[in-house]
Amino acid sequence: MGHEFAGRVLEAPRDSSLVPGQPVMVDPRLYCSSCASCQKGLTHGCEKWGFLGLSGGGGGLSEVVAVDTARLHPLPESVDFSVAALLEPLAVAWHAIKRAEITDLARAGPVLVVGGGPVGVAVVYVLKAWGASQIWVTEPSPTRRERLRGITNVVFDPAVDDVVAECRRQSQGLGVTAAFDCAGSQRGMDSAMASLCFQGKYINIAVPGEALILPNGIMLLREINMTSSFSYTDEDFQETVAAFVDGKLHGVETIVTSRIKLQDVVHQGFEQMVENRDQQLKIVVSPKL
Amino acid sequence: MGHEFAGRVLEAPRDSSLVPGQPVMVDPRLYCSSCASCQKGLTHGCEKWGFLGLSGGGGGLSEVVAVDTARLHPLPESVDFSVAALLEPLAVAWHAIKRAEITDLARAGPVLVVGGGPVGVAVVYVLKAWGASQIWVTEPSPTRRERLRGITNVVFDPAVDDVVAECRRQSQGLGVTAAFDCAGSQRGMDSAMASLCFQGKYINIAVPGEALILPNGIMLLREINMTSSFSYTDEDFQETVAAFVDGKLHGVETIVTSRIKLQDVVHQGFEQMVENRDQQLKIVVSPKL
């Protein structure tokens, strides 16, 4: 189990450039390399896609795991492994922002992030790394909103704020350029759609917990573009690791809200994520604590 | 009433290049020219949008109508006015196909058109003008399917054919490159989404008659791009008229399924469209018959 993990090389094939002891981040995707999507470099669209740690083959909670060397990304010796493991959700965010195809985020106008959970916060950090000038977040949990206030300056409480009216007001009536849906709720979708500018971009990254009804009238009259973003490609992962190593993702360590021992994973890990979901973003499990 | 209309110039301002008697097609859109969308050339996104004949100001059923000369497009003297009036819905289709942003329709693989009503048939003709090599249509009405068989070679009956399976089979398992939704029904949307290739494009042109539930799982795992297309821009209208005048939209006269006199508009026009919807695409109303 565990598909977001980093570690040290134990053994490497002779023909690889990897050496035992070297810190590496694992791109956990499994793909066939031969289907039509893989052949086009769209490996995240592989017909036989899977993830190490989710689809079998061992994962981050294993003592030792066999990984294709092509899926390993060397990290500097000084790396903090509990932060390095965040590179997987950060690659998800990286891919979503590329999927949005916004030419110049610094000049593109405000973007709205719906939901301040782990994916939402990862999106905020990647948007910052890409130079986005105005990042607004809407999040119903007070704990999560509090955390976000340290990262970005506009945080809405959908129970109190009129998100649509605020987005319009703060964008001089134009609406936001893009909305990244990291929540997958009807309420979040409706307010994000209504907050977009003409030909605005709605990027869905969430796996919704409920059936969502399309706000057709708004979509049509505003000519909204809706993009879905799933996982990431080889290139996205490489670029995310490079940005991390170059210090362009500074601050991401705040996504780690707990560090626990492997033997405590049930009570302090899984049960926490179910019972105290709002208090946590990512709980790092370590065999070394 | 009537926002799809062509006619002859009765009087023209001295500083225009128009002359009395000249045949012209009317771009019936009303826009302010000063809002943010208009300033960007996105006149179809005008904050004060409207249509001559729908929003007041007289329309195609008026004896005489005052139109901004910038909205008039000269036609050749030999034009058939009952066909020229089709340029409005053809511009809607033209815009939708541009919105799809498919680089080379001749090589892009098959496209699916959902619904063979007037907009669906207009989309088929414009796709042909753009060189699309494989245009597949799904339409439940036998009359409309029969008409489509003369225009394109693959026509599905969703009551009998497994549209998704057929789209996959006939595209060697890849799925269709794009789907143009001219129906706006849950069934049409579900089958079109499931028929798309990875990163396929779903273009919505319809005003749905029912609330539509997003097929999220498919959208996410296939990374579907959904584009909404509303009306058209100045440029789209100009290009559509030019294509028509150049003979690139040959065959479009089949969209006209009836020609009636102005005094018969209620019984042979409006009532026909309500009671015998499937038998008709466009009924041309003429004061000259």
XYZ file of C-alpha atoms in Angstrom:
578
model
C 0.000 0.000 0.000
C 0.931 3.637 -0.381
C 1.527 5.031 -3.857
C 3.165 8.315 -2.763
C 6.640 7.379 -1.593
C 10.334 8.161 -1.746
C 13.313 6.190 -0.451
C 16.864 5.004 -1.057
C 18.117 2.649 -3.739
C 19.023 -0.756 -2.279
C 20.187 -2.407 -5.482
C 20.398 -1.097 -9.038
C 20.989 -2.801 -12.378
C 24.597 -2.438 -13.585
C 23.553 -0.574 -16.725
C 21.679 2.123 -14.781
C 23.160 5.374 -13.474
C 21.664 4.707 -10.042
C 23.849 3.735 -7.106
C 22.901 1.978 -3.845
C 22.051 4.440 -1.077
C 20.960 7.144 -3.508
C 17.742 8.998 -2.535
C 15.020 8.722 -5.178
C 11.392 9.665 -5.705
C 9.161 7.028 -7.272
C 6.782 7.788 -10.111
C 4.405 4.973 -9.106
C 2.506 4.665 -12.385
C 2.288 1.334 -14.145
C 1.724 1.466 -17.886
C 2.174 -0.845 -20.854
C 4.263 1.417 -23.173
C 2.613 -0.182 -26.206
C -1.033 0.968 -26.417
C -2.066 3.937 -28.581
C -1.979 6.435 -25.662
C 1.444 5.237 -24.413
C 2.855 5.461 -27.939
C 1.817 9.116 -28.055
C 3.538 9.831 -24.719
C 0.165 10.020 -22.986
C 1.206 7.284 -20.568
C -1.415 8.393 -18.042
C -4.036 7.311 -20.569
C -2.625 3.784 -20.816
C -5.301 1.162 -21.357
C -3.721 -0.894 -18.577
C -2.909 1.934 -16.162
C -2.274 1.274 -12.498
C -0.189 2.494 -9.560
C 2.446 0.717 -7.512
C 0.927 0.515 -4.053
C -2.649 0.722 -5.318
C -2.744 -1.962 -8.007
C -0.384 -4.424 -6.297
C 3.359 -4.831 -6.795
C 4.162 -3.432 -3.341
C 4.081 0.241 -2.360
C 5.364 2.788 0.124
C 4.412 0.695 3.124
C 6.546 -2.234 1.917
C 10.022 -2.776 3.381
C 11.494 -3.160 -0.096
C 9.890 -2.558 -3.490
C 11.012 -3.368 -7.033
C 10.619 -0.329 -9.329
C 11.424 0.100 -13.026
C 14.528 2.348 -13.060
C 12.799 4.589 -15.611
C 10.277 5.500 -12.889
C 12.961 6.660 -10.414
C 13.968 10.302 -10.047
C 17.235 11.034 -8.190
C 16.951 13.510 -5.320
C 19.703 15.496 -3.559
C 21.367 13.789 -0.562
C 20.008 16.508 1.734
C 16.367 15.772 0.879
C 13.705 15.394 3.579
C 11.942 12.169 2.546
C 8.705 13.089 4.267
C 8.493 16.138 1.994
C 9.756 14.318 -1.107
C 6.759 11.977 -0.938
C 4.600 15.033 -1.717
C 6.039 15.071 -5.228
C 3.334 12.643 -6.336
C 0.317 14.869 -5.487
C 2.346 17.878 -6.668
C 2.763 16.150 -10.058
C -1.038 15.726 -10.147
C -1.364 19.490 -9.594
C 1.401 20.215 -12.138
C -0.402 18.189 -14.787
C -3.727 19.913 -14.044
C -2.156 23.347 -14.472
C -0.584 22.288 -17.770
C -3.946 20.893 -18.892
C -5.443 24.348 -18.284
C -3.217 25.699 -21.091
C -2.995 29.220 -19.703
C -0.193 30.982 -21.545
C 1.033 33.379 -18.887
C -0.306 32.769 -15.395
C 1.289 35.947 -14.047
C -0.873 38.070 -16.368
C -3.841 35.751 -16.812
C -5.978 37.257 -14.053
C -7.234 35.539 -10.910
C -7.695 31.808 -10.587
C -10.047 30.142 -8.145
C -9.177 26.890 -6.381
C -12.235 25.026 -5.116
C -11.371 23.003 -2.024
C -8.365 23.362 0.278
C -7.640 19.674 0.844
C -4.298 18.082 -0.123
C -4.892 18.411 -3.896
C -6.184 21.987 -3.550
C -3.140 23.053 -1.524
C -0.814 21.283 -3.985
C -2.508 23.231 -6.808
C -1.945 26.487 -4.908
C 1.794 25.762 -4.503
C 2.225 24.805 -8.158
C 0.271 27.898 -9.260
C 2.681 29.965 -7.154
C 5.667 28.193 -8.737
C 4.218 29.041 -12.159
C 3.960 32.693 -11.162
C 0.190 33.036 -10.790
C -0.424 36.486 -9.367
C -3.875 36.030 -7.819
C -4.839 32.692 -6.294
C -8.199 32.618 -4.520
C -9.405 29.580 -2.610
C -12.834 28.574 -1.352
C -12.986 26.008 1.442
C -15.724 25.234 4.007
C -13.491 23.889 6.814
C -12.210 26.556 9.277
C -9.014 24.577 10.003
C -8.218 24.295 6.318
C -9.062 27.943 5.700
C -6.738 28.978 8.522
C -3.891 26.962 6.994
C -4.547 28.488 3.568
C -4.359 32.060 4.893
C -0.633 31.525 5.382
C -0.220 30.484 1.766
C -2.509 32.744 -0.230
C -4.232 36.018 0.592
C -7.821 35.445 -0.535
C -9.664 32.588 1.141
C -13.464 32.335 0.969
C -15.808 30.606 3.371
C -18.681 29.414 1.136
C -21.044 29.326 4.135
C -20.590 33.057 4.726
C -19.106 34.643 1.602
C -20.994 35.006 -1.660
C -18.170 33.409 -3.668
C -19.627 34.341 -7.065
C -20.240 37.983 -6.109
C -16.801 38.272 -4.479
C -15.042 36.765 -7.512
C -16.838 39.216 -9.793
C -16.251 42.186 -7.499
C -12.564 41.480 -6.965
C -12.028 40.968 -10.733
C -13.762 44.242 -11.699
C -16.779 42.322 -12.959
C -14.880 40.097 -15.415
C -14.851 36.871 -13.439
C -11.951 34.527 -12.767
C -9.809 33.215 -15.631
C -9.801 29.622 -14.437
C -11.257 27.477 -11.682
C -9.552 24.321 -10.443
C -12.105 21.988 -8.897
C -10.403 19.944 -6.193
C -13.647 19.239 -4.325
C -16.130 17.671 -6.718
C -19.301 18.967 -5.044
C -22.383 20.444 -6.694
C -22.119 23.595 -4.640
C -18.459 24.076 -5.492
C -19.070 23.449 -9.174
C -22.040 25.795 -9.391
C -20.245 28.675 -7.712
C -17.013 28.126 -9.655
C -18.823 28.020 -13.001
C -20.744 31.194 -12.174
C -17.501 32.916 -11.108
C -15.728 32.326 -14.428
C -15.145 34.939 -17.113
C -16.382 34.535 -20.701
C -14.532 31.535 -22.216
C -13.129 30.814 -18.755
C -11.549 27.464 -17.998
C -12.918 24.960 -15.548
C -10.418 22.237 -14.692
C -11.732 19.198 -12.905
C -9.214 17.201 -10.850
C -11.587 15.804 -8.219
C -13.298 12.445 -8.131
C -16.785 13.611 -7.130
C -18.547 11.852 -4.292
C -21.953 12.731 -5.745
C -23.544 12.942 -9.201
C -23.021 16.455 -10.549
C -25.575 18.323 -12.633
C -24.050 20.489 -15.349
C -24.926 24.192 -15.045
C -25.703 24.234 -18.767
C -27.061 27.739 -19.109
C -23.907 29.309 -17.678
C -21.619 26.951 -19.587
C -23.276 27.765 -22.898
C -23.730 31.532 -22.616
C -20.238 32.002 -21.180
C -18.698 29.443 -23.554
C -16.934 27.718 -20.653
C -14.162 25.240 -21.469
C -14.144 22.290 -19.105
C -10.989 20.223 -18.917
C -10.514 17.003 -16.996
C -7.134 16.228 -15.518
C -6.102 12.750 -14.418
C -2.723 11.733 -13.000
C 0.355 12.991 -14.916
C 2.805 12.087 -17.670
C 6.525 11.187 -17.474
C 7.338 14.774 -18.441
C 5.069 16.256 -15.753
C 6.749 14.156 -13.084
C 10.249 15.116 -14.264
C 9.316 18.793 -14.322
C 7.786 18.618 -10.831
C 10.899 16.951 -9.387
C 13.109 19.547 -11.120
C 11.013 22.422 -9.734
C 11.225 20.889 -6.243
C 14.992 20.371 -6.431
C 15.391 23.955 -7.718
C 13.486 25.273 -4.676
C 10.546 26.517 -6.730
C 8.045 24.658 -4.564
C 9.193 26.116 -1.258
C 6.631 25.941 1.505
C 5.138 22.617 0.384
C 6.249 21.000 3.661
C 3.125 22.541 5.238
C 1.099 19.925 3.325
C 2.522 17.364 5.775
C 0.299 17.699 8.843
C 1.512 14.585 10.712
C 4.489 12.248 10.786
C 3.816 8.784 12.190
C 5.590 5.463 12.619
C 4.777 2.544 10.332
C 3.389 0.516 13.266
C 0.923 3.334 14.054
C -0.503 3.546 10.518
C -3.960 2.188 11.385
C -4.881 4.325 14.426
C -2.833 7.449 13.709
C -3.065 7.160 9.929
C -6.159 5.624 8.319
C -8.492 6.289 11.263
C -7.321 9.928 11.471
C -8.049 10.433 7.760
C -11.581 9.112 8.278
C -12.424 10.720 11.633
C -10.436 13.961 11.557
C -10.226 14.579 7.847
C -10.293 18.376 8.103
C -7.385 18.419 10.579
C -5.067 16.606 8.182
C -3.729 17.100 4.690
C -1.035 14.437 4.310
C 0.109 12.069 7.050
C 3.616 10.816 6.328
C 4.303 7.243 7.404
C 7.936 6.436 8.121
C 9.701 3.214 9.122
C 12.547 5.387 10.459
C 10.683 7.326 13.163
C -39.851 37.891 -35.331
C -37.419 35.680 -37.195
C -33.700 36.138 -36.602
C -32.519 34.073 -39.608
C -33.184 36.217 -42.648
C -31.819 37.596 -45.909
C -33.239 40.234 -48.236
C -32.572 43.219 -50.452
C -31.314 46.649 -49.439
C -34.080 49.242 -49.633
C -32.079 52.270 -48.575
C -28.408 52.603 -47.632
C -26.402 55.421 -46.020
C -24.419 57.448 -48.562
C -21.093 56.545 -46.960
C -21.698 52.791 -47.242
C -20.754 50.599 -50.187
C -24.257 49.121 -50.253
C -26.711 49.989 -53.029
C -30.509 49.706 -53.089
C -31.682 46.388 -54.506
C -28.513 44.568 -53.474
C -29.068 41.108 -51.927
C -27.656 40.820 -48.406
C -27.531 38.367 -45.517
C -28.129 39.790 -42.066
C -25.926 38.954 -39.096
C -28.758 39.536 -36.611
C -26.663 39.920 -33.476
C -26.996 42.998 -31.320
C -23.980 43.921 -29.233
C -22.649 46.976 -27.450
C -19.090 47.133 -28.918
C -17.800 48.570 -25.647
C -17.855 45.831 -22.959
C -14.759 43.741 -22.189
C -15.832 40.836 -24.452
C -16.709 43.113 -27.396
C -13.364 44.922 -27.050
C -11.600 41.563 -27.441
C -13.594 40.757 -30.598
C -15.675 38.238 -28.667
C -18.853 40.063 -29.649
C -20.938 36.930 -29.018
C -20.011 37.294 -25.349
C -21.335 40.860 -25.161
C -22.872 41.690 -21.797
C -25.882 43.151 -23.617
C -26.206 40.529 -26.367
C -29.410 40.077 -28.299
C -30.720 39.195 -31.752
C -32.743 41.251 -34.207
C -36.024 39.391 -34.449
C -35.678 37.801 -31.015
C -34.913 40.776 -28.778
C -37.070 43.322 -30.616
C -36.052 45.773 -33.315
C -37.974 43.890 -36.023
C -36.858 40.677 -37.709
C -37.275 38.512 -40.775
C -41.069 38.576 -40.593
C -41.129 42.379 -40.791
C -41.823 44.109 -44.086
C -38.835 46.404 -43.603
C -36.091 46.291 -40.974
C -33.337 48.738 -40.021
C -29.966 47.002 -39.740
C -26.524 48.380 -38.903
C -24.606 48.261 -42.221
C -21.722 46.506 -40.447
C -24.059 43.540 -39.913
C -24.880 43.171 -43.629
C -23.050 40.751 -45.920
C -23.462 41.233 -49.689
C -24.594 38.159 -51.620
C -24.395 37.458 -55.365
C -27.388 38.604 -57.480
C -28.157 34.960 -58.347
C -28.668 33.923 -54.711
C -31.664 31.873 -53.599
C -32.889 33.816 -50.555
C -34.555 30.809 -48.999
C -31.129 29.126 -48.875
C -29.267 32.284 -47.880
C -31.305 32.469 -44.681
C -29.539 29.250 -43.637
C -26.310 31.192 -43.230
C -27.286 32.043 -39.674
C -27.498 28.443 -38.357
C -24.489 27.577 -40.553
C -22.514 30.318 -38.769
C -23.522 28.693 -35.458
C -22.075 25.406 -36.749
C -18.985 27.180 -38.149
C -18.275 28.732 -34.763
C -18.733 25.392 -32.963
C -16.235 23.704 -35.265
C -13.709 26.486 -34.708
C -14.290 26.207 -30.960
C -13.312 22.514 -31.202
C -9.788 23.630 -32.243
C -9.046 20.531 -34.295
C -5.987 21.293 -36.384
C -6.621 19.117 -39.427
C -10.118 17.676 -39.676
C -9.198 15.565 -42.706
C -6.683 13.596 -40.637
C -8.189 13.989 -37.191
C -10.155 10.746 -37.206
C -13.920 10.313 -36.974
C -16.246 12.863 -35.439
C -19.659 12.081 -34.014
C -22.608 14.447 -34.378
C -25.317 13.849 -31.781
C -28.709 14.779 -33.191
C -29.716 15.286 -36.826
C -31.976 18.318 -36.376
C -31.244 21.638 -38.110
C -28.124 22.396 -36.041
C -26.813 18.819 -36.388
C -27.243 18.886 -40.177
C -25.613 22.335 -40.364
C -22.671 20.937 -38.381
C -22.399 18.032 -40.852
C -22.259 20.409 -43.844
C -19.666 22.654 -42.226
C -17.576 19.622 -41.193
C -17.686 18.533 -44.860
C -16.627 22.019 -45.985
C -13.706 21.814 -43.554
C -12.675 18.467 -45.076
C -13.645 16.109 -42.257
C -13.154 12.607 -43.602
C -15.443 10.621 -41.295
C -18.676 12.173 -40.017
C -20.916 9.861 -38.029
C -24.349 10.912 -36.834
C -26.687 9.457 -34.236
C -30.375 10.386 -34.471
C -33.484 8.662 -33.113
C -36.003 9.889 -35.725
C -36.342 7.626 -38.829
C -37.233 10.594 -41.080
C -34.173 12.527 -39.967
C -31.939 9.442 -40.297
C -33.206 8.878 -43.839
C -32.363 12.466 -44.777
C -28.889 12.143 -43.238
C -28.081 9.006 -45.240
C -27.913 11.185 -48.343
C -25.398 13.489 -46.665
C -23.085 11.236 -44.680
C -22.446 7.502 -44.789
C -22.626 6.458 -41.127
C -25.914 7.135 -39.364
C -26.764 5.394 -36.088
C -30.164 4.664 -34.626
C -29.625 4.876 -30.848
C -32.668 2.650 -30.238
C -31.093 -0.220 -32.187
C -27.355 0.431 -32.548
C -24.914 0.292 -29.652
C -23.466 3.716 -30.508
C -20.509 3.415 -28.116
C -19.538 -0.074 -29.314
C -19.936 0.932 -32.980
C -17.848 4.095 -32.538
C -15.093 2.052 -30.883
C -15.281 -0.762 -33.448
C -15.259 1.537 -36.470
C -12.327 3.529 -35.033
C -10.199 0.429 -34.302
C -10.860 0.783 -30.592
C -9.571 4.353 -30.273
C -12.868 6.183 -30.057
C -13.992 9.291 -31.914
C -11.848 12.440 -31.929
C -14.700 14.807 -31.210
C -18.415 14.746 -30.500
C -20.704 17.667 -31.345
C -23.772 17.608 -29.129
C -26.677 19.131 -31.026
C -29.319 17.312 -28.957
C -28.726 18.077 -25.284
C -30.153 14.828 -23.890
C -28.724 12.654 -21.135
C -28.703 9.606 -23.380
C -26.918 11.433 -26.188
C -24.364 12.907 -23.814
C -23.629 9.610 -22.081
C -23.090 7.716 -25.322
C -21.053 10.508 -26.926
C -18.769 10.827 -23.880
C -18.208 7.065 -23.784
C -17.458 7.053 -27.536
C -14.638 9.605 -27.288
C -10.931 8.822 -27.481
C -8.486 9.734 -24.712
C -8.392 13.556 -24.497
C -11.298 13.641 -26.945
C -13.302 16.813 -27.414
C -16.938 17.189 -26.513
C -18.499 20.313 -27.990
C -21.848 21.368 -26.649
C -24.022 23.503 -28.944
C -27.441 22.419 -27.690
C -29.670 24.108 -25.144
C -30.664 21.026 -23.149
C -34.312 20.469 -22.358
C -33.447 18.510 -19.226
C -30.863 18.736 -16.429
C -27.790 16.740 -17.484
C -25.675 14.695 -15.096
C -21.975 14.755 -15.886
C -20.490 11.319 -16.603
C -17.579 12.172 -14.307
C -15.756 8.864 -14.265
C -15.395 8.788 -18.045
C -14.556 12.491 -18.244
C -11.792 12.159 -15.678
C -10.150 8.897 -16.747
C -10.285 9.862 -20.426
C -9.342 13.478 -19.728
C -12.221 14.736 -21.873
C -12.208 18.398 -22.919
C -15.677 19.859 -22.969
C -16.209 23.053 -24.924
C -19.358 25.132 -25.052
C -20.216 26.983 -28.213
C -22.694 29.852 -28.343
C -23.641 31.916 -31.375
C -20.696 33.224 -33.496
C -18.366 36.163 -33.945
C -18.154 38.733 -36.780
C -15.305 36.715 -38.276
C -17.248 33.438 -38.146
C -20.168 35.027 -39.971
C -17.902 36.532 -42.652
C -16.145 33.190 -43.181
C -19.450 31.317 -43.412
C -20.803 33.739 -46.038
C -17.532 33.488 -47.983
C -17.646 29.658 -47.907
C -21.264 29.751 -49.106
C -20.529 32.199 -51.931
C -17.514 30.055 -52.947
C -19.759 26.980 -53.211
C -18.074 25.187 -50.320
C -21.382 24.570 -48.566
C -23.088 22.889 -51.525
C -26.021 20.718 -50.571
C -27.175 22.903 -47.683
C -30.463 23.613 -49.495
C -31.653 20.210 -48.184
C -31.911 21.857 -44.745
C -34.939 23.737 -46.121
C -37.780 21.235 -45.804
C -40.674 23.627 -46.532
C -41.282 26.982 -48.174
C -44.382 28.822 -47.051
C -46.109 32.189 -47.528
C -45.960 34.808 -44.803
C -49.758 34.649 -44.264
C -49.462 30.868 -43.576
C -46.780 31.212 -40.908
C -48.986 30.142 -37.988
C -50.548 26.952 -39.363
C -47.862 25.840 -41.802
C -44.977 27.268 -39.819
C -45.158 27.385 -36.012
C -47.730 24.613 -35.665
C -45.741 22.345 -38.003
C -42.597 22.848 -35.917
C -44.504 21.852 -32.784
C -46.598 18.993 -34.178
C -44.377 17.535 -36.914
C -40.981 18.468 -35.617
C -39.214 15.393 -37.013
C -40.551 16.022 -40.530
C -39.020 19.479 -40.706
C -35.594 21.051 -40.418
C -36.069 24.644 -41.513
C -39.306 26.126 -42.847
C -38.584 29.192 -44.968
C -41.174 31.943 -44.749
C -41.377 34.233 -47.762
C -43.487 37.304 -48.503
C -42.844 36.655 -52.222
C -44.441 33.199 -52.588
